[in-house]
Short mmCIF file of C-alpha atoms in Angstrom, two decimals:
data_model
loop_
_atom_site.label_atom_id
_atom_site.label_comp_id
_atom_site.label_asym_id
_atom_site.label_seq_id
_atom_site.Cartn_x
_atom_site.Cartn_y
_atom_site.Cartn_z
CA UNK A 1 -62.18 16.12 39.87
CA UNK A 2 -61.93 19.52 37.98
CA UNK A 3 -61.05 18.29 34.64
CA UNK A 4 -62.17 17.89 31.42
CA UNK A 5 -61.22 14.82 29.03
CA UNK A 6 -60.51 15.39 25.41
CA UNK A 7 -60.06 12.29 23.27
CA UNK A 8 -58.55 12.39 19.48
CA UNK A 9 -60.40 9.36 18.22
CA UNK A 10 -59.08 9.48 14.75
CA UNK A 11 -54.97 10.25 15.21
CA UNK A 12 -52.43 7.75 13.53
CA UNK A 13 -55.68 6.02 11.79
CA UNK A 14 -53.76 5.93 8.25
CA UNK A 15 -51.18 3.62 10.34
CA UNK A 16 -53.83 0.81 11.06
CA UNK A 17 -55.54 1.48 7.44
CA UNK A 18 -56.45 -2.41 7.50
CA UNK A 19 -59.16 -1.76 10.36
CA UNK A 20 -60.01 1.83 10.09
CA UNK A 21 -61.30 1.79 6.36
CA UNK A 22 -64.85 2.01 7.78
CA UNK A 23 -64.78 3.10 11.01
CA UNK A 24 -62.14 5.37 13.68
CA UNK A 25 -59.36 4.45 15.44
CA UNK A 26 -61.27 4.87 18.60
CA UNK A 27 -64.10 2.47 17.59
CA UNK A 28 -61.33 -0.53 16.46
CA UNK A 29 -63.00 -3.79 18.30
CA UNK A 30 -60.46 -5.50 20.99
CA UNK A 31 -60.56 -8.27 23.00
CA UNK A 32 -63.62 -10.01 22.21
CA UNK A 33 -66.43 -7.39 23.57
CA UNK A 34 -64.32 -4.17 23.45
CA UNK A 35 -63.62 -1.26 21.27
CA UNK A 36 -60.50 0.81 21.74
CA UNK A 37 -61.88 4.07 23.01
CA UNK A 38 -63.18 1.84 25.93
CA UNK A 39 -60.06 2.14 27.87
CA UNK A 40 -59.45 5.55 27.71
CA UNK A 41 -63.37 6.23 28.36
CA UNK A 42 -62.69 4.03 31.57
CA UNK A 43 -59.33 5.49 32.79
CA UNK A 44 -60.89 9.08 32.83
CA UNK A 45 -64.24 8.15 34.86
CA UNK A 46 -62.42 5.86 36.89
CA UNK A 47 -60.50 8.85 37.89
CA UNK A 48 -63.67 11.17 38.54
CA UNK A 49 -63.37 13.01 34.89
CA UNK A 50 -67.36 12.82 34.21
CA UNK A 51 -67.29 15.50 31.09
CA UNK A 52 -65.29 14.15 28.05
CA UNK A 53 -65.46 15.25 24.43
CA UNK A 54 -64.45 13.01 21.79
CA UNK A 55 -63.15 14.76 18.56
CA UNK A 56 -63.70 13.15 15.50
CA UNK A 57 -62.67 12.87 11.60
CA UNK A 58 -65.09 10.93 9.39
CA UNK A 59 -66.61 7.09 9.38
CA UNK A 60 -67.62 7.94 12.54
CA UNK A 61 -70.81 6.25 12.77
CA UNK A 62 -69.88 3.37 14.40
CA UNK A 63 -68.24 5.17 17.21
CA UNK A 64 -71.56 6.91 17.65
CA UNK A 65 -73.51 3.61 17.35
CA UNK A 66 -71.17 2.23 20.00
CA UNK A 67 -70.80 5.23 22.69
CA UNK A 68 -74.44 6.00 22.34
CA UNK A 69 -75.72 8.37 25.15
CA UNK A 70 -72.77 7.30 27.48
CA UNK A 71 -74.18 5.43 29.86
CA UNK A 72 -72.49 2.49 30.20
CA UNK A 73 -69.87 4.57 31.06
CA UNK A 74 -71.82 6.73 33.71
CA UNK A 75 -71.58 9.70 31.16
CA UNK A 76 -75.23 10.59 30.26
CA UNK A 77 -75.70 13.34 32.48
CA UNK A 78 -77.56 16.55 32.03
CA UNK A 79 -74.42 18.94 32.91
CA UNK A 80 -71.07 17.33 31.12
CA UNK A 81 -71.45 14.28 30.52
CA UNK A 82 -70.12 12.75 26.99
CA UNK A 83 -69.75 15.18 23.40
CA UNK A 84 -69.05 13.81 19.96
CA UNK A 85 -67.27 16.84 18.37
CA UNK A 86 -67.35 16.74 14.53
CA UNK A 87 -64.46 18.89 12.98
CA UNK A 88 -65.36 22.49 12.37
CA UNK A 89 -69.20 22.41 13.56
CA UNK A 90 -69.61 25.99 12.26
CA UNK A 91 -69.91 27.33 8.65
CA UNK A 92 -66.63 30.24 9.49
CA UNK A 93 -64.88 27.79 11.40
CA UNK A 94 -62.58 26.38 8.33
CA UNK A 95 -62.14 28.54 5.64
CA UNK A 96 -60.07 26.46 3.24
CA UNK A 97 -62.36 23.36 3.69
CA UNK A 98 -59.84 20.98 5.04
CA UNK A 99 -59.89 18.27 7.85
CA UNK A 100 -57.43 18.13 10.57
CA UNK A 101 -54.21 15.66 10.50
CA UNK A 102 -53.00 16.71 13.49
CA UNK A 103 -53.94 17.21 17.34
CA UNK A 104 -52.75 20.73 17.07
CA UNK A 105 -55.53 21.30 14.18
CA UNK A 106 -57.97 19.32 15.91
CA UNK A 107 -57.87 21.37 18.97
CA UNK A 108 -58.20 24.51 16.91
CA UNK A 109 -61.26 23.08 15.27
CA UNK A 110 -62.48 22.54 18.54
CA UNK A 111 -61.58 25.90 20.50
CA UNK A 112 -65.43 27.06 21.15
CA UNK A 113 -65.74 23.70 23.14
CA UNK A 114 -62.64 24.33 25.19
CA UNK A 115 -63.55 27.80 26.03
CA UNK A 116 -67.19 26.72 26.81
CA UNK A 117 -65.61 24.30 29.50
CA UNK A 118 -66.00 25.43 33.31
CA UNK A 119 -63.35 23.15 34.25
CA UNK A 120 -59.30 24.46 35.39
CA UNK A 121 -57.51 21.38 33.48
CA UNK A 122 -57.66 19.25 30.45
CA UNK A 123 -56.63 15.59 29.72
CA UNK A 124 -55.48 15.10 26.43
CA UNK A 125 -55.26 11.66 25.05
CA UNK A 126 -55.10 9.49 22.06
CA UNK A 127 -57.41 6.18 22.01
CA UNK A 128 -54.87 3.87 20.55
CA UNK A 129 -53.65 2.79 23.72
CA UNK A 130 -54.08 -0.30 25.75
CA UNK A 131 -54.00 0.44 29.30
CA UNK A 132 -55.48 0.97 32.98
CA UNK A 133 -54.11 4.09 34.09
CA UNK A 134 -55.05 6.01 37.03
CA UNK A 135 -55.15 9.49 35.66
CA UNK A 136 -56.33 11.23 39.21
CA UNK A 137 -53.11 10.70 40.40
CA UNK A 138 -51.70 12.28 37.38
CA UNK A 139 -53.78 15.12 37.55
CA UNK A 140 -52.51 15.66 41.45
CA UNK A 141 -49.32 15.84 40.68
CA UNK A 142 -49.58 18.04 37.99
CA UNK A 143 -51.52 20.39 40.73
CA UNK A 144 -48.69 20.03 42.95
CA UNK A 145 -46.00 20.56 41.10
CA UNK A 146 -47.33 23.56 39.51
CA UNK A 147 -46.40 22.44 35.91
CA UNK A 148 -47.77 23.97 33.00
CA UNK A 149 -47.34 21.14 30.91
CA UNK A 150 -47.38 17.44 32.28
CA UNK A 151 -46.63 14.42 29.86
CA UNK A 152 -47.21 10.70 30.50
CA UNK A 153 -44.23 8.62 29.68
CA UNK A 154 -43.74 5.09 30.10
CA UNK A 155 -40.00 3.40 30.48
CA UNK A 156 -39.69 1.07 27.51
CA UNK A 157 -36.60 -0.79 25.38
CA UNK A 158 -36.63 0.90 22.11
CA UNK A 159 -34.37 -0.32 19.37
CA UNK A 160 -34.50 0.00 15.32
CA UNK A 161 -37.49 -2.24 14.92
CA UNK A 162 -39.69 0.13 17.22
CA UNK A 163 -38.25 3.36 16.21
CA UNK A 164 -41.69 4.30 14.03
CA UNK A 165 -43.80 7.24 15.12
CA UNK A 166 -41.86 7.34 18.91
CA UNK A 167 -41.27 10.55 20.84
CA UNK A 168 -38.40 10.25 23.54
CA UNK A 169 -38.57 12.61 26.53
CA UNK A 170 -35.62 13.04 28.59
CA UNK A 171 -36.02 15.68 31.81
CA UNK A 172 -33.67 16.06 35.04
CA UNK A 173 -33.79 14.23 38.32
CA UNK A 174 -36.89 16.60 39.44
CA UNK A 175 -39.02 15.23 36.53
CA UNK A 176 -38.88 19.11 34.27
CA UNK A 177 -38.53 17.67 30.80
CA UNK A 178 -35.20 19.24 29.11
CA UNK A 179 -35.55 17.88 25.37
CA UNK A 180 -38.44 16.20 23.59
CA UNK A 181 -38.04 14.69 20.43
CA UNK A 182 -38.45 11.48 17.53
CA UNK A 183 -36.37 8.62 18.18
CA UNK A 184 -33.62 8.40 15.66
CA UNK A 185 -33.26 4.96 15.88
CA UNK A 186 -29.45 4.73 16.16
CA UNK A 187 -29.13 3.38 19.04
CA UNK A 188 -31.01 0.56 21.50
CA UNK A 189 -31.84 0.99 25.40
CA UNK A 190 -34.45 1.92 28.01
CA UNK A 191 -36.33 5.35 27.16
CA UNK A 192 -39.23 7.84 28.23
CA UNK A 193 -41.55 7.15 25.57
CA UNK A 194 -44.64 9.82 25.62
CA UNK A 195 -47.74 8.28 25.44
CA UNK A 196 -49.67 10.44 24.10
CA UNK A 197 -51.33 11.53 27.40
CA UNK A 198 -50.89 15.25 28.56
CA UNK A 199 -52.63 17.11 31.74
CA UNK A 200 -52.77 20.95 31.29
CA UNK A 201 -54.46 23.87 32.60
CA UNK A 202 -57.53 24.86 30.34
CA UNK A 203 -56.55 28.57 29.91
CA UNK A 204 -52.99 27.95 29.32
CA UNK A 205 -54.61 25.58 26.63
CA UNK A 206 -56.45 28.13 24.70
CA UNK A 207 -53.61 30.80 24.79
CA UNK A 208 -51.56 27.95 23.06
CA UNK A 209 -54.02 27.34 20.70
CA UNK A 210 -54.65 31.22 20.18
CA UNK A 211 -50.92 31.37 19.60
CA UNK A 212 -51.00 28.45 17.10
CA UNK A 213 -53.46 30.29 15.00
CA UNK A 214 -51.69 33.48 14.69
CA UNK A 215 -47.96 31.79 14.14
CA UNK A 216 -49.45 28.87 11.33
CA UNK A 217 -48.55 26.43 13.58
CA UNK A 218 -49.80 22.95 13.20
CA UNK A 219 -48.17 20.34 15.19
CA UNK A 220 -48.56 19.69 18.93
CA UNK A 221 -45.25 18.04 19.67
CA UNK A 222 -42.50 20.07 17.30
CA UNK A 223 -44.50 23.63 17.39
CA UNK A 224 -45.09 23.58 20.86
CA UNK A 225 -43.68 21.18 23.54
CA UNK A 226 -40.01 21.28 21.32
CA UNK A 227 -40.41 24.77 21.21
CA UNK A 228 -41.15 25.29 24.97
CA UNK A 229 -39.27 22.64 26.78
CA UNK A 230 -36.68 24.75 28.08
CA UNK A 231 -38.83 28.22 28.78
CA UNK A 232 -41.74 26.59 30.07
CA UNK A 233 -42.52 24.15 33.35
CA UNK A 234 -42.98 20.88 31.78
CA UNK A 235 -42.90 18.02 33.75
CA UNK A 236 -43.43 14.10 33.26
CA UNK A 237 -45.70 11.52 34.90
CA UNK A 238 -44.28 7.82 34.86
CA UNK A 239 -47.06 5.43 34.16
CA UNK A 240 -46.27 1.97 35.62
CA UNK A 241 -48.18 -1.39 34.46
CA UNK A 242 -48.80 -2.76 31.24
CA UNK A 243 -49.14 -0.33 28.27
CA UNK A 244 -49.51 -0.86 24.76
CA UNK A 245 -49.79 1.92 21.59
CA UNK A 246 -51.00 0.30 18.44
CA UNK A 247 -49.34 2.02 15.17
CA UNK A 248 -49.99 -0.82 12.77
CA UNK A 249 -51.58 -4.26 12.48
CA UNK A 250 -48.59 -5.97 13.30
CA UNK A 251 -49.07 -4.13 16.98
CA UNK A 252 -52.61 -4.79 17.22
CA UNK A 253 -52.00 -8.82 16.78
CA UNK A 254 -48.96 -8.79 19.52
CA UNK A 255 -51.12 -6.48 22.10
CA UNK A 256 -54.43 -8.57 21.17
CA UNK A 257 -52.32 -12.02 21.94
CA UNK A 258 -51.00 -10.29 25.04
CA UNK A 259 -54.79 -10.85 26.55
CA UNK A 260 -53.87 -14.81 27.02
CA UNK A 261 -51.38 -14.19 29.50
CA UNK A 262 -53.48 -14.18 32.95
CA UNK A 263 -50.90 -11.39 34.23
CA UNK A 264 -51.51 -9.16 31.44
CA UNK A 265 -55.21 -9.65 31.59
CA UNK A 266 -55.03 -8.91 35.26
CA UNK A 267 -53.08 -5.85 35.05
CA UNK A 268 -55.69 -4.32 32.30
CA UNK A 269 -58.94 -6.10 33.77
CA UNK A 270 -58.34 -6.82 37.37
CA UNK A 271 -57.69 -3.57 39.11
CA UNK A 272 -59.42 -2.91 41.91
CA UNK A 273 -61.64 0.20 41.57
CA UNK A 274 -60.84 0.55 38.21
CA UNK A 275 -63.23 -1.58 35.58
CA UNK A 276 -63.12 -1.19 32.05
CA UNK A 277 -66.56 -0.22 30.74
CA UNK A 278 -67.86 -0.99 27.59
CA UNK A 279 -71.29 -1.08 25.73
CA UNK A 280 -73.36 -3.84 27.25
CA UNK A 281 -75.03 -6.74 24.94
CA UNK A 282 -77.55 -8.89 26.26
CA UNK A 283 -76.53 -12.30 24.46
CA UNK A 284 -76.78 -16.07 24.74
CA UNK A 285 -73.80 -17.47 26.39
CA UNK A 286 -71.23 -19.54 24.02
CA UNK A 287 -72.13 -22.79 22.84
CA UNK A 288 -69.54 -25.98 22.79
CA UNK A 289 -70.83 -28.78 20.81
CA UNK A 290 -69.47 -32.32 21.68
CA UNK A 291 -66.00 -32.87 20.07
CA UNK A 292 -65.17 -29.06 20.45
CA UNK A 293 -61.52 -28.22 21.74
CA UNK A 294 -60.83 -24.75 23.36
CA UNK A 295 -57.16 -24.22 24.48
CA UNK A 296 -55.86 -20.92 26.05
CA UNK A 297 -58.19 -18.64 23.99
CA UNK A 298 -60.81 -15.99 24.95
CA UNK A 299 -64.36 -16.47 23.54
CA UNK A 300 -67.00 -14.28 23.69
CA UNK A 301 -70.66 -14.66 24.35
CA UNK A 302 -73.26 -15.90 21.35
CA UNK A 303 -70.24 -18.06 19.64
CA UNK A 304 -70.54 -21.84 18.66
CA UNK A 305 -67.62 -24.08 18.57
CA UNK A 306 -67.86 -27.20 16.76
CA UNK A 307 -63.96 -27.71 16.07
CA UNK A 308 -60.65 -26.78 17.82
CA UNK A 309 -59.70 -23.27 19.01
CA UNK A 310 -56.02 -23.08 19.92
CA UNK A 311 -54.51 -19.49 21.35
CA UNK A 312 -57.06 -17.47 19.76
CA UNK A 313 -59.50 -14.74 20.58
CA UNK A 314 -62.99 -14.90 19.20
CA UNK A 315 -65.72 -12.02 19.07
CA UNK A 316 -69.53 -12.49 19.83
CA UNK A 317 -71.55 -14.47 17.46
CA UNK A 318 -68.70 -16.32 15.84
CA UNK A 319 -69.38 -19.91 14.65
CA UNK A 320 -66.87 -22.59 14.03
CA UNK A 321 -67.67 -25.55 11.78
CA UNK A 322 -66.88 -29.40 12.29
CA UNK A 323 -63.13 -30.32 12.29
CA UNK A 324 -62.13 -26.49 11.98
CA UNK A 325 -58.89 -25.77 13.16
CA UNK A 326 -58.52 -21.55 14.27
CA UNK A 327 -54.83 -21.33 15.92
CA UNK A 328 -52.83 -18.19 17.01
CA UNK A 329 -55.92 -15.89 15.30
CA UNK A 330 -58.40 -12.59 16.15
CA UNK A 331 -61.75 -14.19 14.88
CA UNK A 332 -64.05 -10.55 14.93
CA UNK A 333 -67.81 -10.76 15.29
CA UNK A 334 -70.45 -12.70 13.48
CA UNK A 335 -67.51 -14.58 11.39
CA UNK A 336 -68.75 -17.77 10.29
CA UNK A 337 -66.18 -20.42 9.49
CA UNK A 338 -67.53 -23.80 7.27
CA UNK A 339 -66.09 -26.97 8.16
CA UNK A 340 -62.32 -28.60 7.70
CA UNK A 341 -61.30 -24.80 7.73
CA UNK A 342 -57.15 -24.25 9.10
CA UNK A 343 -57.13 -20.50 10.15
CA UNK A 344 -53.19 -19.84 11.57
CA UNK A 345 -51.98 -16.11 12.66
CA UNK A 346 -54.93 -15.00 10.87
CA UNK A 347 -57.39 -11.55 11.59
CA UNK A 348 -60.91 -11.52 10.44
CA UNK A 349 -63.15 -8.46 10.67
CA UNK A 350 -66.81 -8.49 11.20
CA UNK A 351 -69.09 -10.64 9.34
CA UNK A 352 -66.49 -13.01 7.11
CA UNK A 353 -68.00 -15.92 5.29
CA UNK A 354 -64.60 -18.84 5.06
CA UNK A 355 -66.06 -21.48 3.26
CA UNK A 356 -65.13 -25.28 3.42
CA UNK A 357 -61.56 -26.53 3.07
CA UNK A 358 -60.12 -23.06 3.00
CA UNK A 359 -56.49 -23.32 4.46
CA UNK A 360 -54.95 -19.65 5.82
CA UNK A 361 -51.84 -18.48 7.49
CA UNK A 362 -50.03 -16.15 8.04
CA UNK A 363 -47.06 -15.10 10.65
CA UNK A 364 -46.76 -13.88 14.08
CA UNK A 365 -44.86 -10.91 12.15
CA UNK A 366 -47.40 -10.74 9.30
CA UNK A 367 -50.86 -11.76 10.32
CA UNK A 368 -52.96 -12.76 7.34
CA UNK A 369 -55.96 -10.20 7.74
CA UNK A 370 -59.16 -10.37 5.94
CA UNK A 371 -61.57 -7.51 5.14
CA UNK A 372 -65.03 -6.74 6.42
CA UNK A 373 -67.84 -8.86 4.97
CA UNK A 374 -65.60 -10.77 2.93
CA UNK A 375 -66.21 -14.21 1.22
CA UNK A 376 -62.96 -16.35 1.27
#
């Protein structure tokens, strides 16, 4: 595929600060054994994109540990492959000494990487989305229509409860964008939501970056898409299938719980010729001690279960003590629960220890979160 991928690893981190205090959004654990970046990387690799740049911000040590050389995604290549792009890699790239806060500022910081690319097209994507998409079809549509920019959209029902950080895209019968704007929250109904995936010509992107520097633009959506939607040929590409965007701890909880639905798991992990790749680890299988009860849950390798687990997601190496009941919860890697513990609607980060007899409960709309490495 004649396209290079650019992934924004740190955009929207502050909206899920509980999970991103010590890691980027891209490396947030998800679904027993994955990280959020696994979905966008797999989408690109499965679509024939073998040159990917990941724009970092800070706290990206865990991301580098997870990505490694990129071999688990078949991106350990002599030419192309995967590149970690720290912000402002040259001494004179950022005279004001500040880190980017928007996608456009991030693109300005890696303009040399973009100009050095040989591909004709660029796929820009956030990494806070969980989906399994055929990006090659989107690129082909972009080429076929001759569009300047193609925006990925998903038709979803929106209401005042879902109005946070949503961009609405309106288009005509030919798929040409007529209006781009933030959702006002004043009315409910189905709208085309911009899913922060875009295809654009590389030369045109370079022109836009140069114009942004000259004019002091900072926002790709407001300063480029909104300004140019009536003057440039901007098209939409409608995605089907399961699609979730994580913009809060509540979104993370709901999206994780969706995995307990077999149909949703199939739409994410059971698509023919589009597997979701992740870093491979060699661990012992999960161990279920006599008397253990597990219902409607996802359990990763290396777990030891002595109690009861219901409607929950357990990451690698979790230990569930005797007479402990874990319900409607997400328990991350190497968490240890003692005996006679009760957890309901709880999210534990990695390496948490919950002592004997503790009772912790949140609610589906506001799960109880425990920080990484905490003792309770």
